[in-house]
Short mmCIF file of C-alpha atoms in Angstrom, two decimals:
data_model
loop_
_atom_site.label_atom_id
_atom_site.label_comp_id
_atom_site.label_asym_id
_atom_site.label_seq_id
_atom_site.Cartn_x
_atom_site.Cartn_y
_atom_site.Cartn_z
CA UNK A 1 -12.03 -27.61 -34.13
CA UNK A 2 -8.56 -26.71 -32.78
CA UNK A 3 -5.60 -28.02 -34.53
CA UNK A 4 -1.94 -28.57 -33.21
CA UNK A 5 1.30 -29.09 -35.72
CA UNK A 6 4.34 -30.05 -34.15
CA UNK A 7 7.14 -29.70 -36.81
CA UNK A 8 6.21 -27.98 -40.11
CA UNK A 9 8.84 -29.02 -42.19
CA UNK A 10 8.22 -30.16 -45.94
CA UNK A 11 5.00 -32.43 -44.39
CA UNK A 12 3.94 -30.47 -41.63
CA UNK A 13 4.43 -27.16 -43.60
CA UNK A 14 2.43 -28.92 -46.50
CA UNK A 15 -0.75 -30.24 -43.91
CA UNK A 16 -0.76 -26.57 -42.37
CA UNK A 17 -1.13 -25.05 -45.69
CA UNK A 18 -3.48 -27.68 -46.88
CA UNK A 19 -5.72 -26.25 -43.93
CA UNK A 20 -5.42 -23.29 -44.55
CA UNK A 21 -6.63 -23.30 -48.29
CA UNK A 22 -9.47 -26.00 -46.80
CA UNK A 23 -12.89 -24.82 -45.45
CA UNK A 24 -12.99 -27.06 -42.58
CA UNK A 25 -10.67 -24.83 -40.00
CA UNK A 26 -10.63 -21.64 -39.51
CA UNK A 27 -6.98 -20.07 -39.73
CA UNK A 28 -7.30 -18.91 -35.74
CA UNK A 29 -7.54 -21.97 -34.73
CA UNK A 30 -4.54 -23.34 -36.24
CA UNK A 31 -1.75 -23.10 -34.59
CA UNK A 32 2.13 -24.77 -35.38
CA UNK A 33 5.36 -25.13 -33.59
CA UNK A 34 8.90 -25.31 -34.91
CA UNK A 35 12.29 -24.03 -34.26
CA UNK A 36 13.13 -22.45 -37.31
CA UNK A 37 12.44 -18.54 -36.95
CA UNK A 38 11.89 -18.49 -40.78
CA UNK A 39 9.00 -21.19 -40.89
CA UNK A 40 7.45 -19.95 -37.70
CA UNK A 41 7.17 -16.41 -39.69
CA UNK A 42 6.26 -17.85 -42.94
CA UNK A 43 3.32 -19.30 -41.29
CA UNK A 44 2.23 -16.65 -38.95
CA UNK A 45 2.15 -14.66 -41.82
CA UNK A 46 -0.38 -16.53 -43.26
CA UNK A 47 -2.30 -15.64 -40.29
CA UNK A 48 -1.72 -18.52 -38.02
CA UNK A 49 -0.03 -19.27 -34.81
CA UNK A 50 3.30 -20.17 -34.79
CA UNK A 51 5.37 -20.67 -31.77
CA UNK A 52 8.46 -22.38 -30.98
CA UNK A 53 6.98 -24.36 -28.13
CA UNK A 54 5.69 -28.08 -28.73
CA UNK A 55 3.83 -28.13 -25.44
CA UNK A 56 2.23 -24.25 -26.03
CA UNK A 57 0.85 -25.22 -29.30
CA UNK A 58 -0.94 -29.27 -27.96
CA UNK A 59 -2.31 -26.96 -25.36
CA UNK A 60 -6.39 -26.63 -26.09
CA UNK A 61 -5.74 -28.48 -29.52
CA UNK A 62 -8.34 -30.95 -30.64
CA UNK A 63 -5.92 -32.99 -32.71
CA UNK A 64 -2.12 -32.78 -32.49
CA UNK A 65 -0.80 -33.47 -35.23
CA UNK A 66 3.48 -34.75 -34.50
CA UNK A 67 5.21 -34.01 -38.22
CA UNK A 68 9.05 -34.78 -37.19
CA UNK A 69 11.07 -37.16 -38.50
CA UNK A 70 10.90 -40.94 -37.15
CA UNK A 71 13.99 -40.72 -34.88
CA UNK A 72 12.60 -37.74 -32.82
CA UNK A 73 9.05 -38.92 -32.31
CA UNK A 74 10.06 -40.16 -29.04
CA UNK A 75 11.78 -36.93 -28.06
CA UNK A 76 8.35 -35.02 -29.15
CA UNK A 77 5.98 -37.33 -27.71
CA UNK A 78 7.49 -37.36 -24.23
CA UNK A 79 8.24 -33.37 -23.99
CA UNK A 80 4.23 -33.46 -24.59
CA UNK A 81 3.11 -36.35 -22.47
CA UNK A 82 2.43 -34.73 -19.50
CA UNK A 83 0.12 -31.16 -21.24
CA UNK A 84 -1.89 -33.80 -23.50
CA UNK A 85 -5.55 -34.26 -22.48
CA UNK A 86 -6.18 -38.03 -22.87
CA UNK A 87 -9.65 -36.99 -22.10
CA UNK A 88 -10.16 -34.74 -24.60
CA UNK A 89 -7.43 -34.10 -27.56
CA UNK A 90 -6.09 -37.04 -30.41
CA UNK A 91 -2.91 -37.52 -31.19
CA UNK A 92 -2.15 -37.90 -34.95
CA UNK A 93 1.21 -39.18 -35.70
CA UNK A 94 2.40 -38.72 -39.48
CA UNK A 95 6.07 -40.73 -39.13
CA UNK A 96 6.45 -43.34 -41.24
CA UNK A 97 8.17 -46.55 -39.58
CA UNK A 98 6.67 -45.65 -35.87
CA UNK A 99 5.23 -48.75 -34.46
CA UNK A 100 2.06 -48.08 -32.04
CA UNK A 101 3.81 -50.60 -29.75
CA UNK A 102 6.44 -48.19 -29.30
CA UNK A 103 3.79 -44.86 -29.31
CA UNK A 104 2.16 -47.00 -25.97
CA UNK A 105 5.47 -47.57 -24.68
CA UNK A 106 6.15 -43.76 -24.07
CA UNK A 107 2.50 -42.63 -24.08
CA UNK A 108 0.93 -45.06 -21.72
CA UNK A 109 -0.07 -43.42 -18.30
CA UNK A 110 -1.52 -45.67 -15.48
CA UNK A 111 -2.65 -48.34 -18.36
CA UNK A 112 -4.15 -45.31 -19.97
CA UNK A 113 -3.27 -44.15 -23.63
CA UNK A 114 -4.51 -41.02 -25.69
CA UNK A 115 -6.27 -41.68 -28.80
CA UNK A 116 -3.58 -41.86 -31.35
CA UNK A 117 -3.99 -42.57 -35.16
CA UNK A 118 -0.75 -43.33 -37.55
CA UNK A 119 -1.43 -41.23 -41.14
CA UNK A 120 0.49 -40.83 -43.96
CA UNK A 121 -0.45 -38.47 -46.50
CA UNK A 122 1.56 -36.73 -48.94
CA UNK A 123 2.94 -33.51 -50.19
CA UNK A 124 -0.21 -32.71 -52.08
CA UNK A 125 -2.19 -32.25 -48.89
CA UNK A 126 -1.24 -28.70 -49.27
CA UNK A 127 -3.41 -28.49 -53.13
CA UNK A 128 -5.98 -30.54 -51.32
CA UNK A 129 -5.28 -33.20 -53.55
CA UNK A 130 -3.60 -35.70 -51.12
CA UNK A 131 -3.89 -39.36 -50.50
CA UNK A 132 -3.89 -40.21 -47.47
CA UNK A 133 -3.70 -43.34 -45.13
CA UNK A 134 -5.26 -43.62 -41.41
CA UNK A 135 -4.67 -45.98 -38.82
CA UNK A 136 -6.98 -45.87 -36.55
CA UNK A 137 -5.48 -47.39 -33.42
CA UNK A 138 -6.73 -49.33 -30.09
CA UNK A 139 -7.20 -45.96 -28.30
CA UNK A 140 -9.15 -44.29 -30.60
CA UNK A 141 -12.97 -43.94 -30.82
CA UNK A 142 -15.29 -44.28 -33.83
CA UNK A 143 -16.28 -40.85 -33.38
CA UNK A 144 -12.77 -39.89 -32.96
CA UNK A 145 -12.28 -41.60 -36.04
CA UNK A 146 -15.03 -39.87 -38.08
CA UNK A 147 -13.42 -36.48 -36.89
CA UNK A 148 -9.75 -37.66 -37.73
CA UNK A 149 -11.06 -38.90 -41.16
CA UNK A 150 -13.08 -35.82 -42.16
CA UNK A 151 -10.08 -33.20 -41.44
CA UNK A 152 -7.98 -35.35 -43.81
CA UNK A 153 -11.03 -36.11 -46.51
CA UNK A 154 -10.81 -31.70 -46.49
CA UNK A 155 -7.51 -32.37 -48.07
CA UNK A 156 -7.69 -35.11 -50.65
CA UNK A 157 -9.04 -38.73 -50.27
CA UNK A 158 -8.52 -41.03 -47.24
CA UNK A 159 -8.40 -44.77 -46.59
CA UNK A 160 -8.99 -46.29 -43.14
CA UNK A 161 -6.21 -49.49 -43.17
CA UNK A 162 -4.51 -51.09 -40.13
CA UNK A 163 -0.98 -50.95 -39.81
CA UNK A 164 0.19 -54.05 -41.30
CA UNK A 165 -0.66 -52.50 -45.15
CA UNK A 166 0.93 -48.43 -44.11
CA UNK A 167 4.32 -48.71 -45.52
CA UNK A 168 2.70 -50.47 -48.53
CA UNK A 169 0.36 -47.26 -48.39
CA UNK A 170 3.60 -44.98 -48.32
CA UNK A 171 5.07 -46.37 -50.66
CA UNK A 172 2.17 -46.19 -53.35
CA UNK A 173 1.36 -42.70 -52.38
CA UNK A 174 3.37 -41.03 -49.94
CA UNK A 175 6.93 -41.98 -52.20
CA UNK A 176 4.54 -42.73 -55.34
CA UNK A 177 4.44 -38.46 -56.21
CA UNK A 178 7.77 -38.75 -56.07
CA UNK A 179 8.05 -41.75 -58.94
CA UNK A 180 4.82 -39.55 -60.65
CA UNK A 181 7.29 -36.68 -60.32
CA UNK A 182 9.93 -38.81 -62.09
CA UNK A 183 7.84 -39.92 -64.70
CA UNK A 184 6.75 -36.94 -65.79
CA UNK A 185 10.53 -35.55 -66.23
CA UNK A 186 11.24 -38.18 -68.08
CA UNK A 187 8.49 -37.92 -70.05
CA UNK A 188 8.86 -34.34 -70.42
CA UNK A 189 12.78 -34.94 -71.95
CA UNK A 190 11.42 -37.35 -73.86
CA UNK A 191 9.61 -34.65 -75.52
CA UNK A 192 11.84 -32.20 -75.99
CA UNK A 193 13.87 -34.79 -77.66
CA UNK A 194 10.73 -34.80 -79.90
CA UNK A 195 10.99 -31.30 -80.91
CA UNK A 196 9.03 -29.04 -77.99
CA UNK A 197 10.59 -26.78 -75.47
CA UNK A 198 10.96 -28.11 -72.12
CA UNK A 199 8.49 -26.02 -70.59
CA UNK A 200 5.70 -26.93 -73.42
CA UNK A 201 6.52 -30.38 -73.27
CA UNK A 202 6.06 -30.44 -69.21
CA UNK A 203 2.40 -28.99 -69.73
CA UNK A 204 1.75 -31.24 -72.31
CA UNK A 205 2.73 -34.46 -69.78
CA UNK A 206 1.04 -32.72 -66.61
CA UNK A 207 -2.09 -32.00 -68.90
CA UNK A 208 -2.13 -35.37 -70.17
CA UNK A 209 -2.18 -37.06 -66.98
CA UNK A 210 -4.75 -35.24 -65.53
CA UNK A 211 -6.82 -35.94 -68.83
CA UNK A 212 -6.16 -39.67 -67.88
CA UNK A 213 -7.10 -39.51 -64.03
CA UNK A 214 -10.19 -37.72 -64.77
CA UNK A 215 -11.17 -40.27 -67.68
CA UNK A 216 -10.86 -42.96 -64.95
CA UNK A 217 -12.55 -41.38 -62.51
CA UNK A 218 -15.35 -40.42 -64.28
CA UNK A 219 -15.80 -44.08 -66.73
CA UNK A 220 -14.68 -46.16 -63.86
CA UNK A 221 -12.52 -48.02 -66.43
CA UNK A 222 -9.56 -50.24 -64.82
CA UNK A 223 -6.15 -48.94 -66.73
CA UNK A 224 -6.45 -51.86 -69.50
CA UNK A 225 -9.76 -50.72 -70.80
CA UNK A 226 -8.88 -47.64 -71.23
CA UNK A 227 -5.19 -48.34 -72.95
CA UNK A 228 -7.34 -50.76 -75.24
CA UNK A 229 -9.46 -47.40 -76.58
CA UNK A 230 -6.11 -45.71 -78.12
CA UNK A 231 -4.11 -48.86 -79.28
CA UNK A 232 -5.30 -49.53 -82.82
CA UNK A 233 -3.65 -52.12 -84.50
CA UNK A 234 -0.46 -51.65 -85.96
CA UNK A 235 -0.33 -48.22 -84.34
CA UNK A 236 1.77 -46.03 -82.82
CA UNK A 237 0.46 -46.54 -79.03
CA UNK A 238 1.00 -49.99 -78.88
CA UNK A 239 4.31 -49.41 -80.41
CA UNK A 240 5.55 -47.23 -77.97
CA UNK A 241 4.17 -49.27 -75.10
CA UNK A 242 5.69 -52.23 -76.43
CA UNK A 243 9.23 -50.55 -76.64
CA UNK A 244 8.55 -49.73 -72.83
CA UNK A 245 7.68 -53.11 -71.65
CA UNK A 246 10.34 -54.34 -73.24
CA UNK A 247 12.62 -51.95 -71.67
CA UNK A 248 10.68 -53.49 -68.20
CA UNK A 249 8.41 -50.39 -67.52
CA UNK A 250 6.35 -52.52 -65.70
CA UNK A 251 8.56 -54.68 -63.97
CA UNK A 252 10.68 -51.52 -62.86
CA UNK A 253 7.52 -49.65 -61.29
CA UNK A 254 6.59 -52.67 -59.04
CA UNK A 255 9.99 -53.84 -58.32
CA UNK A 256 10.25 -50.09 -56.83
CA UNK A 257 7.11 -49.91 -54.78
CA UNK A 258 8.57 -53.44 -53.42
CA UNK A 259 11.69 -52.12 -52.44
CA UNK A 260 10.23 -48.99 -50.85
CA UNK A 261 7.76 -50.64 -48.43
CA UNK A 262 10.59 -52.52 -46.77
#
């Protein structure tokens, strides 16, 4: 499988890495385009392709991948129109805000469209640890879809939606490792307010959230349950977790996932 990524900037850089480090491609058959001299050598020295042409690197991809900001989609997509295969490549499109309506509108040739998908994953594509959200689209086939899905379930977990519930899926997990990112700073001052140097008290946090991920993962526990196993009576937990509520810890999380998918 042949792989195209136009624009490898902080999310295209991130998916080309994440590829990379996966098993699923093989590094010659990667290839990415972007106009910065700097990324184009980062990458191609991590034995890839790199070129500044958009239309060189679609050419004989499977998948092409367009990583560019929402306001130059159209630019992209129409400087690549007329090398795509609508035969034989997919078109991924990781923009968040860009309606297929609009994708159709500067796509469509003679009532014909490529198979497209709309994904969002996130910066943790490139651990392999992303979540990521595909739209599989009118164009696309289920077998397209199977192919689409397995490149991305190489780099984290996937969920097949439709495109009413994507910015909802941004917001939890495309902009949600940004608010996990700001937890765990403030958690982290919070402990070296308690006595432990900032650095200790940032491994502590990261190693105590991946203690609580896996303990999910593995018990199948919802959130509560688990809470309910270190909240004794009259104990500290439920002390501190009180203190937050009250402060609207809660509240303030879903009030900010509400304000980010609008």
């Amino acid at each position: 499988m042949k792989i195209a990524i136009i624009g490898a900037g902080a999310m295209g850089g991130a998916i080309a890495e994440g590829l990379i480090k996966g098993e699923m491609v093989n590094n010659e058959d990667i290839t990415i385009s972007d106009p910065a001299i700097e990324t184009r050598k980062h990458f191609a020295d991590m034995g890839i392709t790199a070129t500044p042409s958009n239309q060189l690197a679609a050419q004989g991809a499977d998948i092409v991948c367009v990583v560019v900001k929402p306001w130059l989609v159209e630019q992209v997509l129409t400087g690549l129109r007329d090398v795509l295969d609508y035969d034989h490549q997919s078109l991924v499109i990781v923009a968040a805000g860009v309606k297929y309506d609009s994708i159709t509108a500067w796509m469509s040739q003679d009532g014909k469209m490529i198979p497209t998908f709309l994904v969002i994953p996130n910066i943790a594509i490139a651990q392999l640890q992303s979540m990521t959200f595909i739209v599989p689209t009118a164009s696309a086939q289920p077998q397209q879809t199977e192919q689409v899905k397995a490149l991305f379930d190489s780099m984290g977990h996937t969920l097949l939606t439709d495109e009413q519930h994507l910015a909802a899926g941004t917001t939890l997990a495309s902009c949600g490792i940004a608010y996990a990112m700001r937890y765990i700073r403030a958690a982290s001052e919070g402990g070296v307010e308690l006595g432990f140097k900032a650095n200790d008290a940032k491994q502590i946090v990261m190693q105590t959230l991946r203690g609580a991920v896996e303990l999910l993962e593995s018990s199948g526990m919802h959130p509560e349950q688990a809470i309910d196993l270190v909240t004794t009576p009259g104990g500290v937990t439920i002390k501190g977790l009180n203190e937050m509520e009250h402060a609207g810890f809660t509240s303030a999380v879903i009030r900010g996932l509400k304000a980010g998918a609008k």
